[in-house]
mmCIF file of C-alpha atoms in Angstrom:
data_model
loop_
_atom_site.group_PDB
_atom_site.id
_atom_site.type_symbol
_atom_site.label_atom_id
_atom_site.label_comp_id
_atom_site.label_asym_id
_atom_site.label_seq_id
_atom_site.Cartn_x
_atom_site.Cartn_y
_atom_site.Cartn_z
ATOM 1 C CA UNK U 1 21.464 -67.785 -39.847
ATOM 2 C CA UNK U 2 24.231 -69.765 -38.139
ATOM 3 C CA UNK U 3 24.619 -66.956 -35.588
ATOM 4 C CA UNK U 4 21.038 -67.503 -34.453
ATOM 5 C CA UNK U 5 21.383 -71.256 -33.991
ATOM 6 C CA UNK U 6 22.997 -71.155 -30.486
ATOM 7 C CA UNK U 7 20.346 -68.707 -29.288
ATOM 8 C CA UNK U 8 17.402 -70.677 -30.686
ATOM 9 C CA UNK U 9 18.625 -74.076 -29.527
ATOM 10 C CA UNK U 10 19.579 -72.733 -26.087
ATOM 11 C CA UNK U 11 16.076 -71.342 -25.576
ATOM 12 C CA UNK U 12 14.574 -74.605 -26.818
ATOM 13 C CA UNK U 13 16.600 -76.595 -24.301
ATOM 14 C CA UNK U 14 15.460 -74.217 -21.556
ATOM 15 C CA UNK U 15 11.732 -74.608 -22.146
ATOM 16 C CA UNK U 16 11.666 -78.194 -23.440
ATOM 17 C CA UNK U 17 10.479 -81.044 -21.224
ATOM 18 C CA UNK U 18 13.477 -83.228 -20.670
ATOM 19 C CA UNK U 19 13.428 -86.957 -20.367
ATOM 20 C CA UNK U 20 15.439 -86.625 -17.161
ATOM 21 C CA UNK U 21 13.056 -85.013 -14.671
ATOM 22 C CA UNK U 22 15.843 -84.705 -12.114
ATOM 23 C CA UNK U 23 17.623 -82.238 -14.377
ATOM 24 C CA UNK U 24 14.425 -80.205 -14.641
ATOM 25 C CA UNK U 25 14.126 -80.210 -10.854
ATOM 26 C CA UNK U 26 17.712 -79.002 -10.396
ATOM 27 C CA UNK U 27 17.132 -76.275 -12.989
ATOM 28 C CA UNK U 28 13.969 -75.133 -11.186
ATOM 29 C CA UNK U 29 15.799 -75.200 -7.860
ATOM 30 C CA UNK U 30 18.566 -72.992 -9.256
ATOM 31 C CA UNK U 31 16.005 -70.533 -10.553
ATOM 32 C CA UNK U 32 14.110 -70.410 -7.245
ATOM 33 C CA UNK U 33 17.364 -70.062 -5.333
ATOM 34 C CA UNK U 34 18.292 -67.012 -7.369
ATOM 35 C CA UNK U 35 14.807 -65.576 -6.904
ATOM 36 C CA UNK U 36 14.884 -65.946 -3.119
ATOM 37 C CA UNK U 37 18.481 -64.792 -2.787
ATOM 38 C CA UNK U 38 18.000 -61.634 -4.856
ATOM 39 C CA UNK U 39 14.656 -60.808 -3.211
ATOM 40 C CA UNK U 40 15.998 -61.201 0.334
ATOM 41 C CA UNK U 41 19.144 -59.232 -0.478
ATOM 42 C CA UNK U 42 17.154 -56.297 -1.877
ATOM 43 C CA UNK U 43 14.785 -56.408 1.107
ATOM 44 C CA UNK U 44 17.544 -56.470 3.725
ATOM 45 C CA UNK U 45 19.519 -53.683 2.042
ATOM 46 C CA UNK U 46 16.352 -51.578 1.904
ATOM 47 C CA UNK U 47 15.707 -52.132 5.617
ATOM 48 C CA UNK U 48 19.299 -51.174 6.454
ATOM 49 C CA UNK U 49 18.897 -48.061 4.289
ATOM 50 C CA UNK U 50 15.735 -47.315 6.253
ATOM 51 C CA UNK U 51 17.550 -47.534 9.577
ATOM 52 C CA UNK U 52 20.296 -45.302 8.210
ATOM 53 C CA UNK U 53 17.775 -42.740 6.948
ATOM 54 C CA UNK U 54 15.796 -42.733 10.195
ATOM 55 C CA UNK U 55 18.979 -42.232 12.173
ATOM 56 C CA UNK U 56 19.851 -39.210 10.054
ATOM 57 C CA UNK U 57 16.417 -37.576 9.936
ATOM 58 C CA UNK U 58 14.873 -38.461 13.296
ATOM 59 C CA UNK U 59 17.556 -39.218 15.869
ATOM 60 C CA UNK U 60 20.071 -36.751 14.458
ATOM 61 C CA UNK U 61 17.227 -34.300 13.932
ATOM 62 C CA UNK U 62 16.677 -34.274 17.697
ATOM 63 C CA UNK U 63 20.309 -34.598 18.737
ATOM 64 C CA UNK U 64 22.414 -31.483 18.083
ATOM 65 C CA UNK U 65 24.876 -31.791 15.229
ATOM 66 C CA UNK U 66 27.404 -30.097 17.469
ATOM 67 C CA UNK U 67 27.478 -28.252 20.784
ATOM 68 C CA UNK U 68 29.739 -25.434 21.900
ATOM 69 C CA UNK U 69 30.021 -25.238 25.684
ATOM 70 C CA UNK U 70 31.725 -22.750 27.975
ATOM 71 C CA UNK U 71 33.448 -23.925 31.121
ATOM 72 C CA UNK U 72 31.716 -21.324 33.297
ATOM 73 C CA UNK U 73 28.570 -20.916 31.183
ATOM 74 C CA UNK U 74 27.718 -18.463 28.410
ATOM 75 C CA UNK U 75 26.997 -14.937 29.621
ATOM 76 C CA UNK U 76 25.653 -13.541 26.353
ATOM 77 C CA UNK U 77 24.365 -16.431 24.261
ATOM 78 C CA UNK U 78 22.881 -14.209 21.550
ATOM 79 C CA UNK U 79 26.232 -12.611 20.758
ATOM 80 C CA UNK U 80 27.920 -16.013 20.731
ATOM 81 C CA UNK U 81 25.175 -17.524 18.525
ATOM 82 C CA UNK U 82 25.521 -14.656 16.070
ATOM 83 C CA UNK U 83 29.280 -15.209 15.950
ATOM 84 C CA UNK U 84 28.928 -18.967 15.396
ATOM 85 C CA UNK U 85 26.359 -18.542 12.630
ATOM 86 C CA UNK U 86 28.905 -16.637 10.572
ATOM 87 C CA UNK U 87 30.548 -19.985 9.836
ATOM 88 C CA UNK U 88 29.740 -21.207 6.336
ATOM 89 C CA UNK U 89 28.328 -24.584 7.456
ATOM 90 C CA UNK U 90 26.246 -23.389 10.441
ATOM 91 C CA UNK U 91 22.557 -22.883 9.595
ATOM 92 C CA UNK U 92 21.046 -22.556 13.065
ATOM 93 C CA UNK U 93 21.967 -21.905 16.699
ATOM 94 C CA UNK U 94 20.060 -22.150 19.985
ATOM 95 C CA UNK U 95 21.005 -21.964 23.694
ATOM 96 C CA UNK U 96 20.512 -24.856 26.081
ATOM 97 C CA UNK U 97 21.062 -26.064 29.610
ATOM 98 C CA UNK U 98 21.253 -29.816 30.042
ATOM 99 C CA UNK U 99 20.653 -31.703 33.272
ATOM 100 C CA UNK U 100 20.232 -35.361 34.134
ATOM 101 C CA UNK U 101 17.516 -36.191 36.597
ATOM 102 C CA UNK U 102 14.807 -38.591 37.647
ATOM 103 C CA UNK U 103 11.098 -38.037 37.139
ATOM 104 C CA UNK U 104 8.587 -39.419 39.612
ATOM 105 C CA UNK U 105 4.805 -39.676 39.435
ATOM 106 C CA UNK U 106 2.100 -42.117 40.516
ATOM 107 C CA UNK U 107 4.660 -44.239 42.285
ATOM 108 C CA UNK U 108 6.711 -44.634 39.085
ATOM 109 C CA UNK U 109 10.218 -43.280 38.601
ATOM 110 C CA UNK U 110 12.409 -43.060 35.531
ATOM 111 C CA UNK U 111 15.661 -41.336 34.713
ATOM 112 C CA UNK U 112 15.816 -38.878 31.826
ATOM 113 C CA UNK U 113 17.789 -36.045 30.319
ATOM 114 C CA UNK U 114 15.982 -32.728 30.704
ATOM 115 C CA UNK U 115 16.986 -29.810 28.523
ATOM 116 C CA UNK U 116 16.227 -26.165 29.081
ATOM 117 C CA UNK U 117 15.455 -24.457 25.779
ATOM 118 C CA UNK U 118 13.937 -21.393 24.163
ATOM 119 C CA UNK U 119 11.058 -22.674 21.961
ATOM 120 C CA UNK U 120 11.550 -20.110 19.193
ATOM 121 C CA UNK U 121 15.293 -20.734 18.951
ATOM 122 C CA UNK U 122 14.969 -24.524 19.300
ATOM 123 C CA UNK U 123 13.036 -24.800 16.042
ATOM 124 C CA UNK U 124 16.186 -23.660 14.223
ATOM 125 C CA UNK U 125 18.238 -26.666 15.373
ATOM 126 C CA UNK U 126 15.717 -29.447 16.128
ATOM 127 C CA UNK U 127 12.711 -31.194 14.599
ATOM 128 C CA UNK U 128 10.945 -31.443 17.970
ATOM 129 C CA UNK U 129 8.257 -28.970 16.902
ATOM 130 C CA UNK U 130 7.211 -31.233 14.017
ATOM 131 C CA UNK U 131 6.595 -34.230 16.289
ATOM 132 C CA UNK U 132 4.384 -32.822 19.019
ATOM 133 C CA UNK U 133 1.441 -35.162 19.659
ATOM 134 C CA UNK U 134 -0.065 -33.078 22.431
ATOM 135 C CA UNK U 135 0.294 -29.574 23.778
ATOM 136 C CA UNK U 136 2.645 -26.963 22.392
ATOM 137 C CA UNK U 137 6.343 -26.302 22.692
ATOM 138 C CA UNK U 138 5.538 -22.603 23.124
ATOM 139 C CA UNK U 139 4.141 -23.406 26.592
ATOM 140 C CA UNK U 140 7.712 -23.604 27.903
ATOM 141 C CA UNK U 141 7.920 -20.053 29.237
ATOM 142 C CA UNK U 142 10.060 -18.939 32.160
ATOM 143 C CA UNK U 143 8.284 -19.144 35.499
ATOM 144 C CA UNK U 144 5.578 -21.572 34.344
ATOM 145 C CA UNK U 145 7.570 -24.674 35.348
ATOM 146 C CA UNK U 146 6.071 -26.599 32.472
ATOM 147 C CA UNK U 147 7.700 -29.653 30.917
ATOM 148 C CA UNK U 148 7.352 -31.461 27.574
ATOM 149 C CA UNK U 149 7.876 -35.230 27.854
ATOM 150 C CA UNK U 150 8.525 -37.955 25.332
ATOM 151 C CA UNK U 151 5.477 -40.145 24.778
ATOM 152 C CA UNK U 152 7.177 -43.289 26.110
ATOM 153 C CA UNK U 153 8.456 -41.450 29.190
ATOM 154 C CA UNK U 154 4.968 -40.072 29.900
ATOM 155 C CA UNK U 155 3.422 -43.516 29.442
ATOM 156 C CA UNK U 156 5.926 -45.109 31.808
ATOM 157 C CA UNK U 157 5.174 -42.454 34.416
ATOM 158 C CA UNK U 158 1.421 -42.752 33.851
ATOM 159 C CA UNK U 159 0.907 -39.045 33.182
ATOM 160 C CA UNK U 160 -0.722 -36.945 30.474
ATOM 161 C CA UNK U 161 -1.328 -33.297 29.649
ATOM 162 C CA UNK U 162 -2.009 -31.226 32.749
ATOM 163 C CA UNK U 163 -0.631 -33.790 35.189
ATOM 164 C CA UNK U 164 2.213 -33.070 37.583
ATOM 165 C CA UNK U 165 5.584 -34.782 37.762
ATOM 166 C CA UNK U 166 8.400 -34.361 40.236
ATOM 167 C CA UNK U 167 11.960 -33.960 39.038
ATOM 168 C CA UNK U 168 14.823 -35.014 41.267
ATOM 169 C CA UNK U 169 18.241 -33.696 40.236
ATOM 170 C CA UNK U 170 21.502 -35.269 41.443
ATOM 171 C CA UNK U 171 22.522 -32.260 43.532
ATOM 172 C CA UNK U 172 21.972 -31.875 47.234
ATOM 173 C CA UNK U 173 20.550 -28.850 48.998
ATOM 174 C CA UNK U 174 21.836 -28.082 52.492
ATOM 175 C CA UNK U 175 19.051 -26.988 54.824
ATOM 176 C CA UNK U 176 18.790 -26.573 58.630
ATOM 177 C CA UNK U 177 17.153 -29.984 58.656
ATOM 178 C CA UNK U 178 20.024 -31.682 56.857
ATOM 179 C CA UNK U 179 21.078 -32.522 53.326
ATOM 180 C CA UNK U 180 18.221 -33.230 50.927
ATOM 181 C CA UNK U 181 18.086 -33.948 47.198
ATOM 182 C CA UNK U 182 16.786 -31.105 45.076
ATOM 183 C CA UNK U 183 13.201 -31.613 43.958
ATOM 184 C CA UNK U 184 10.902 -29.576 41.740
ATOM 185 C CA UNK U 185 7.343 -30.168 40.600
ATOM 186 C CA UNK U 186 6.553 -29.603 36.913
ATOM 187 C CA UNK U 187 3.302 -29.560 34.961
ATOM 188 C CA UNK U 188 3.147 -31.625 31.780
ATOM 189 C CA UNK U 189 2.255 -29.156 29.022
ATOM 190 C CA UNK U 190 3.237 -31.174 25.954
ATOM 191 C CA UNK U 191 4.103 -34.600 24.553
ATOM 192 C CA UNK U 192 6.324 -35.463 21.600
ATOM 193 C CA UNK U 193 6.882 -38.675 19.692
ATOM 194 C CA UNK U 194 9.634 -39.242 17.141
ATOM 195 C CA UNK U 195 9.413 -43.049 17.165
ATOM 196 C CA UNK U 196 12.898 -43.392 18.639
ATOM 197 C CA UNK U 197 14.566 -44.246 21.922
ATOM 198 C CA UNK U 198 14.582 -40.533 22.742
ATOM 199 C CA UNK U 199 10.833 -40.782 23.430
ATOM 200 C CA UNK U 200 11.668 -42.608 26.644
ATOM 201 C CA UNK U 201 14.573 -40.610 28.041
ATOM 202 C CA UNK U 202 14.255 -36.979 26.971
ATOM 203 C CA UNK U 203 12.267 -34.005 28.295
ATOM 204 C CA UNK U 204 12.234 -30.249 27.650
ATOM 205 C CA UNK U 205 11.553 -27.274 29.882
ATOM 206 C CA UNK U 206 12.123 -23.527 29.799
ATOM 207 C CA UNK U 207 15.700 -22.270 29.619
ATOM 208 C CA UNK U 208 15.043 -19.820 32.468
ATOM 209 C CA UNK U 209 13.467 -22.452 34.721
ATOM 210 C CA UNK U 210 16.320 -24.864 34.095
ATOM 211 C CA UNK U 211 18.852 -22.115 34.807
ATOM 212 C CA UNK U 212 17.248 -21.623 38.221
ATOM 213 C CA UNK U 213 16.987 -25.338 38.957
ATOM 214 C CA UNK U 214 20.526 -26.195 37.820
ATOM 215 C CA UNK U 215 22.007 -23.008 39.325
ATOM 216 C CA UNK U 216 23.693 -22.399 36.008
ATOM 217 C CA UNK U 217 26.299 -19.663 35.791
ATOM 218 C CA UNK U 218 25.619 -17.328 32.879
ATOM 219 C CA UNK U 219 22.581 -17.299 30.615
ATOM 220 C CA UNK U 220 23.149 -20.780 29.159
ATOM 221 C CA UNK U 221 25.374 -23.821 29.393
ATOM 222 C CA UNK U 222 26.222 -23.677 25.703
ATOM 223 C CA UNK U 223 24.993 -23.283 22.138
ATOM 224 C CA UNK U 224 23.519 -26.060 20.006
ATOM 225 C CA UNK U 225 24.346 -25.817 16.298
ATOM 226 C CA UNK U 226 22.691 -27.243 13.197
ATOM 227 C CA UNK U 227 24.942 -27.782 10.180
ATOM 228 C CA UNK U 228 24.179 -27.992 6.479
ATOM 229 C CA UNK U 229 26.122 -31.278 6.306
ATOM 230 C CA UNK U 230 26.090 -33.351 9.472
ATOM 231 C CA UNK U 231 28.963 -35.525 8.217
ATOM 232 C CA UNK U 232 31.259 -32.514 8.467
ATOM 233 C CA UNK U 233 30.355 -32.005 12.119
ATOM 234 C CA UNK U 234 33.736 -33.141 13.459
ATOM 235 C CA UNK U 235 35.818 -30.898 11.207
ATOM 236 C CA UNK U 236 33.480 -27.904 11.626
ATOM 237 C CA UNK U 237 33.555 -28.271 15.406
ATOM 238 C CA UNK U 238 37.336 -28.350 15.377
ATOM 239 C CA UNK U 239 37.489 -25.242 13.205
ATOM 240 C CA UNK U 240 35.117 -23.349 15.505
ATOM 241 C CA UNK U 241 36.951 -24.299 18.697
ATOM 242 C CA UNK U 242 40.321 -23.350 17.184
ATOM 243 C CA UNK U 243 38.958 -19.886 16.373
ATOM 244 C CA UNK U 244 37.634 -19.249 19.908
ATOM 245 C CA UNK U 245 39.439 -18.236 23.112
ATOM 246 C CA UNK U 246 40.322 -20.819 25.801
ATOM 247 C CA UNK U 247 37.503 -22.105 27.991
ATOM 248 C CA UNK U 248 35.283 -23.477 25.231
ATOM 249 C CA UNK U 249 34.865 -27.048 24.077
ATOM 250 C CA UNK U 250 32.952 -28.675 21.245
ATOM 251 C CA UNK U 251 31.001 -31.939 21.241
ATOM 252 C CA UNK U 252 29.593 -33.199 17.933
ATOM 253 C CA UNK U 253 27.052 -35.959 17.286
ATOM 254 C CA UNK U 254 29.725 -38.546 16.467
ATOM 255 C CA UNK U 255 30.581 -38.725 20.173
ATOM 256 C CA UNK U 256 27.012 -39.561 21.195
ATOM 257 C CA UNK U 257 25.511 -41.355 18.176
ATOM 258 C CA UNK U 258 28.560 -42.096 15.997
ATOM 259 C CA UNK U 259 28.955 -45.697 17.153
ATOM 260 C CA UNK U 260 25.337 -46.426 16.242
ATOM 261 C CA UNK U 261 25.749 -44.950 12.769
ATOM 262 C CA UNK U 262 28.992 -46.863 12.157
ATOM 263 C CA UNK U 263 27.362 -50.072 13.391
ATOM 264 C CA UNK U 264 24.509 -49.682 10.890
ATOM 265 C CA UNK U 265 26.953 -49.069 8.050
ATOM 266 C CA UNK U 266 29.070 -52.086 8.990
ATOM 267 C CA UNK U 267 26.020 -54.322 9.410
ATOM 268 C CA UNK U 268 24.758 -53.290 5.976
ATOM 269 C CA UNK U 269 28.060 -54.238 4.361
ATOM 270 C CA UNK U 270 28.456 -57.524 6.253
ATOM 271 C CA UNK U 271 24.839 -58.652 5.811
ATOM 272 C CA UNK U 272 25.002 -57.714 2.137
ATOM 273 C CA UNK U 273 28.172 -59.773 1.731
ATOM 274 C CA UNK U 274 26.685 -62.798 3.504
ATOM 275 C CA UNK U 275 23.479 -62.677 1.491
ATOM 276 C CA UNK U 276 25.478 -62.294 -1.709
ATOM 277 C CA UNK U 277 27.070 -65.648 -0.864
ATOM 278 C CA UNK U 278 23.565 -67.137 -0.920
ATOM 279 C CA UNK U 279 23.029 -65.632 -4.368
ATOM 280 C CA UNK U 280 26.404 -67.062 -5.452
ATOM 281 C CA UNK U 281 25.450 -70.567 -4.250
ATOM 282 C CA UNK U 282 22.172 -70.361 -6.159
ATOM 283 C CA UNK U 283 23.954 -69.085 -9.261
ATOM 284 C CA UNK U 284 26.530 -71.834 -9.195
ATOM 285 C CA UNK U 285 23.768 -74.428 -8.971
ATOM 286 C CA UNK U 286 23.444 -73.612 -12.648
ATOM 287 C CA UNK U 287 26.808 -75.351 -13.093
ATOM 288 C CA UNK U 288 25.449 -78.708 -11.922
ATOM 289 C CA UNK U 289 22.319 -78.221 -14.016
ATOM 290 C CA UNK U 290 24.248 -77.555 -17.207
ATOM 291 C CA UNK U 291 26.775 -80.319 -16.580
ATOM 292 C CA UNK U 292 23.944 -82.835 -16.406
ATOM 293 C CA UNK U 293 22.307 -81.302 -19.491
ATOM 294 C CA UNK U 294 25.574 -81.570 -21.406
ATOM 295 C CA UNK U 295 25.876 -85.232 -20.425
ATOM 296 C CA UNK U 296 22.264 -85.845 -21.461
ATOM 297 C CA UNK U 297 22.730 -84.068 -24.805
ATOM 298 C CA UNK U 298 25.979 -85.701 -25.975
ATOM 299 C CA UNK U 299 24.266 -87.209 -29.007
ATOM 300 C CA UNK U 300 22.646 -83.886 -29.980
ATOM 301 C CA UNK U 301 25.987 -82.120 -29.629
ATOM 302 C CA UNK U 302 27.706 -84.700 -31.824
ATOM 303 C CA UNK U 303 25.057 -84.365 -34.549
ATOM 304 C CA UNK U 304 25.348 -80.575 -34.519
ATOM 305 C CA UNK U 305 29.109 -80.835 -34.839
ATOM 306 C CA UNK U 306 28.813 -83.157 -37.864
ATOM 307 C CA UNK U 307 26.412 -80.632 -39.447
ATOM 308 C CA UNK U 308 29.089 -77.926 -39.178
ATOM 309 C CA UNK U 309 28.525 -76.328 -35.810
ATOM 310 C CA UNK U 310 31.718 -74.881 -34.356
ATOM 311 C CA UNK U 311 32.884 -75.367 -30.741
ATOM 312 C CA UNK U 312 32.007 -71.707 -30.149
ATOM 313 C CA UNK U 313 28.433 -72.318 -31.297
ATOM 314 C CA UNK U 314 28.134 -75.296 -28.963
ATOM 315 C CA UNK U 315 29.398 -73.165 -26.071
ATOM 316 C CA UNK U 316 26.859 -70.481 -27.004
ATOM 317 C CA UNK U 317 23.966 -72.947 -26.806
ATOM 318 C CA UNK U 318 24.600 -73.871 -23.181
ATOM 319 C CA UNK U 319 25.603 -70.370 -22.165
ATOM 320 C CA UNK U 320 22.263 -69.123 -23.494
ATOM 321 C CA UNK U 321 20.474 -71.832 -21.546
ATOM 322 C CA UNK U 322 22.273 -71.026 -18.280
ATOM 323 C CA UNK U 323 21.944 -67.270 -18.660
ATOM 324 C CA UNK U 324 18.229 -67.650 -19.446
ATOM 325 C CA UNK U 325 17.730 -69.549 -16.187
ATOM 326 C CA UNK U 326 19.648 -66.820 -14.376
ATOM 327 C CA UNK U 327 17.749 -63.943 -15.985
ATOM 328 C CA UNK U 328 14.358 -65.451 -15.172
ATOM 329 C CA UNK U 329 15.337 -66.143 -11.555
ATOM 330 C CA UNK U 330 16.907 -62.721 -11.072
ATOM 331 C CA UNK U 331 13.973 -60.887 -12.691
ATOM 332 C CA UNK U 332 11.498 -62.655 -10.406
ATOM 333 C CA UNK U 333 13.754 -61.917 -7.428
ATOM 334 C CA UNK U 334 14.000 -58.220 -8.283
ATOM 335 C CA UNK U 335 10.217 -57.914 -8.594
ATOM 336 C CA UNK U 336 9.651 -59.779 -5.336
ATOM 337 C CA UNK U 337 12.370 -57.809 -3.535
ATOM 338 C CA UNK U 338 10.992 -54.448 -4.663
ATOM 339 C CA UNK U 339 7.470 -55.457 -3.660
ATOM 340 C CA UNK U 340 8.594 -56.602 -0.211
ATOM 341 C CA UNK U 341 10.799 -53.547 0.328
ATOM 342 C CA UNK U 342 7.892 -51.213 -0.411
ATOM 343 C CA UNK U 343 5.407 -53.058 1.804
ATOM 344 C CA UNK U 344 7.473 -54.604 4.618
ATOM 345 C CA UNK U 345 6.584 -51.820 7.085
ATOM 346 C CA UNK U 346 2.846 -52.390 6.532
ATOM 347 C CA UNK U 347 3.295 -56.165 6.766
ATOM 348 C CA UNK U 348 5.138 -55.920 10.086
ATOM 349 C CA UNK U 349 2.560 -53.463 11.450
ATOM 350 C CA UNK U 350 -0.239 -55.856 10.500
ATOM 351 C CA UNK U 351 1.531 -58.781 12.188
ATOM 352 C CA UNK U 352 2.093 -56.690 15.334
ATOM 353 C CA UNK U 353 -1.551 -55.639 15.475
ATOM 354 C CA UNK U 354 -2.897 -59.150 14.852
ATOM 355 C CA UNK U 355 -0.659 -60.987 17.321
ATOM 356 C CA UNK U 356 -0.253 -58.157 19.834
ATOM 357 C CA UNK U 357 3.545 -58.167 19.754
ATOM 358 C CA UNK U 358 6.199 -55.514 19.130
ATOM 359 C CA UNK U 359 9.335 -56.501 17.267
ATOM 360 C CA UNK U 360 11.298 -53.329 18.080
ATOM 361 C CA UNK U 361 10.958 -52.162 21.674
ATOM 362 C CA UNK U 362 11.742 -48.403 21.816
ATOM 363 C CA UNK U 363 13.388 -48.976 25.205
ATOM 364 C CA UNK U 364 15.944 -51.212 23.494
ATOM 365 C CA UNK U 365 16.175 -49.971 19.899
ATOM 366 C CA UNK U 366 16.526 -46.397 18.728
ATOM 367 C CA UNK U 367 13.279 -46.620 16.713
ATOM 368 C CA UNK U 368 10.063 -48.546 17.372
ATOM 369 C CA UNK U 369 9.146 -49.635 13.842
ATOM 370 C CA UNK U 370 10.796 -51.349 10.873
ATOM 371 C CA UNK U 371 11.811 -48.755 8.290
ATOM 372 C CA UNK U 372 12.487 -49.500 4.630
ATOM 373 C CA UNK U 373 14.026 -47.268 2.007
ATOM 374 C CA UNK U 374 14.426 -48.738 -1.482
ATOM 375 C CA UNK U 375 17.369 -47.302 -3.418
ATOM 376 C CA UNK U 376 17.749 -47.844 -7.156
ATOM 377 C CA UNK U 377 21.531 -48.118 -6.842
ATOM 378 C CA UNK U 378 21.236 -51.148 -4.548
ATOM 379 C CA UNK U 379 18.852 -52.878 -6.968
ATOM 380 C CA UNK U 380 21.253 -52.264 -9.846
ATOM 381 C CA UNK U 381 24.278 -53.565 -7.921
ATOM 382 C CA UNK U 382 22.452 -56.711 -6.784
ATOM 383 C CA UNK U 383 21.125 -57.361 -10.283
ATOM 384 C CA UNK U 384 24.503 -56.774 -11.912
ATOM 385 C CA UNK U 385 26.408 -59.037 -9.512
ATOM 386 C CA UNK U 386 23.800 -61.797 -9.808
ATOM 387 C CA UNK U 387 23.925 -61.632 -13.620
ATOM 388 C CA UNK U 388 27.727 -61.763 -13.538
ATOM 389 C CA UNK U 389 27.679 -64.829 -11.274
ATOM 390 C CA UNK U 390 25.115 -66.495 -13.519
ATOM 391 C CA UNK U 391 27.295 -65.810 -16.562
ATOM 392 C CA UNK U 392 30.425 -67.179 -14.891
ATOM 393 C CA UNK U 393 28.577 -70.333 -13.846
ATOM 394 C CA UNK U 394 27.873 -71.187 -17.506
ATOM 395 C CA UNK U 395 31.487 -71.098 -18.698
ATOM 396 C CA UNK U 396 32.747 -74.475 -17.459
ATOM 397 C CA UNK U 397 29.729 -76.585 -18.599
ATOM 398 C CA UNK U 398 29.712 -74.824 -21.978
ATOM 399 C CA UNK U 399 33.459 -75.458 -22.358
ATOM 400 C CA UNK U 400 32.924 -79.159 -21.623
ATOM 401 C CA UNK U 401 30.154 -79.291 -24.216
ATOM 402 C CA UNK U 402 32.465 -77.745 -26.827
ATOM 403 C CA UNK U 403 35.085 -80.456 -26.175
ATOM 404 C CA UNK U 404 32.705 -83.329 -27.029
ATOM 405 C CA UNK U 405 34.164 -85.430 -29.888
ATOM 406 C CA UNK U 406 31.443 -86.426 -32.398
ATOM 407 C CA UNK U 407 33.217 -89.641 -33.478
ATOM 408 C CA UNK U 408 33.495 -90.936 -29.930
ATOM 409 C CA UNK U 409 29.820 -90.242 -29.187
ATOM 410 C CA UNK U 410 28.292 -91.506 -32.466
ATOM 411 C CA UNK U 411 30.340 -94.720 -32.425
ATOM 412 C CA UNK U 412 27.926 -96.177 -29.881
ATOM 413 C CA UNK U 413 24.700 -94.696 -31.312
#
């Protein structure tokens, strides 16, 4: 029965209406602080997880995991692709020719990267076929001079399916009339949209047409590879290049998108640490709450001690009270954080539609919407750390309560 006394009295102190309303206010503030801190921390971690996931699935689904290029072009890309696919981690290979240029139409111009591909082979290394919003990737056949544009690029140029665009490449052609930039007119036969910055600076055309336009030596510039584990891209690329004759080089995704991925990881850790400080401040508000409760309950403590309560039992009473405040605040925060994490994308979309604004401009950010990906491990870590901080914040006030001397307190009662 004595073992239950600290638990019962601690709960009674938690839910009882105190004579000192200021103490009740501080207790409520501590609880709300924990709720807000935990909820915001779960929400922000989920958003950072969403950015990380979108980078992996969308951006890195369009960007090759690694590229193997030949100095003078690849003469027989099929033989080379077959050789590269013998590697244990390579799951797909496709030829490409890459060329920077500037599109022009309707008085609008915009720079872009245009890639010559084979539609059937490209599906093995890219997700572009799953994100076509108009036309068909199969329309990119040699001699048709068709082009597939990103949706943002097409919108900026003011063109749609069936319209013509002019591509200017940064190479000069020498003619009897002088030196002129190389121009070629393409027909827009498809549009894609992945919801990333690539929508505004990437275009696809036929491998054969690009070979003619770029005056590429050999059948292709290089081979794009898809790996079973993109985080092994650097080591796999090094292994492949070491096994090939001189004249080849490898470029993996860490050279083009690695800084972005590392930035997201670092931001997740730093933001999580900063928000955890907010949770710590809210948790340690419990200290001030319990200190004032201990001061207010000196007479009660003294009476319990004279009835046989041990110092450990007195400590247990106030630890139960503090931990109860923490558990309630953390539980409400977890529920609120999970709810916000699951619905934040819809909330932001509604705000954008109502007020006519866009929080993430695809010309600036690598995606145009706010992603969220709730992970159970993050919820468990946040909950565990918050509970630990709440527990630690009860130790000092409970220790002070256990040191109260009944004789000194009751002398003046």
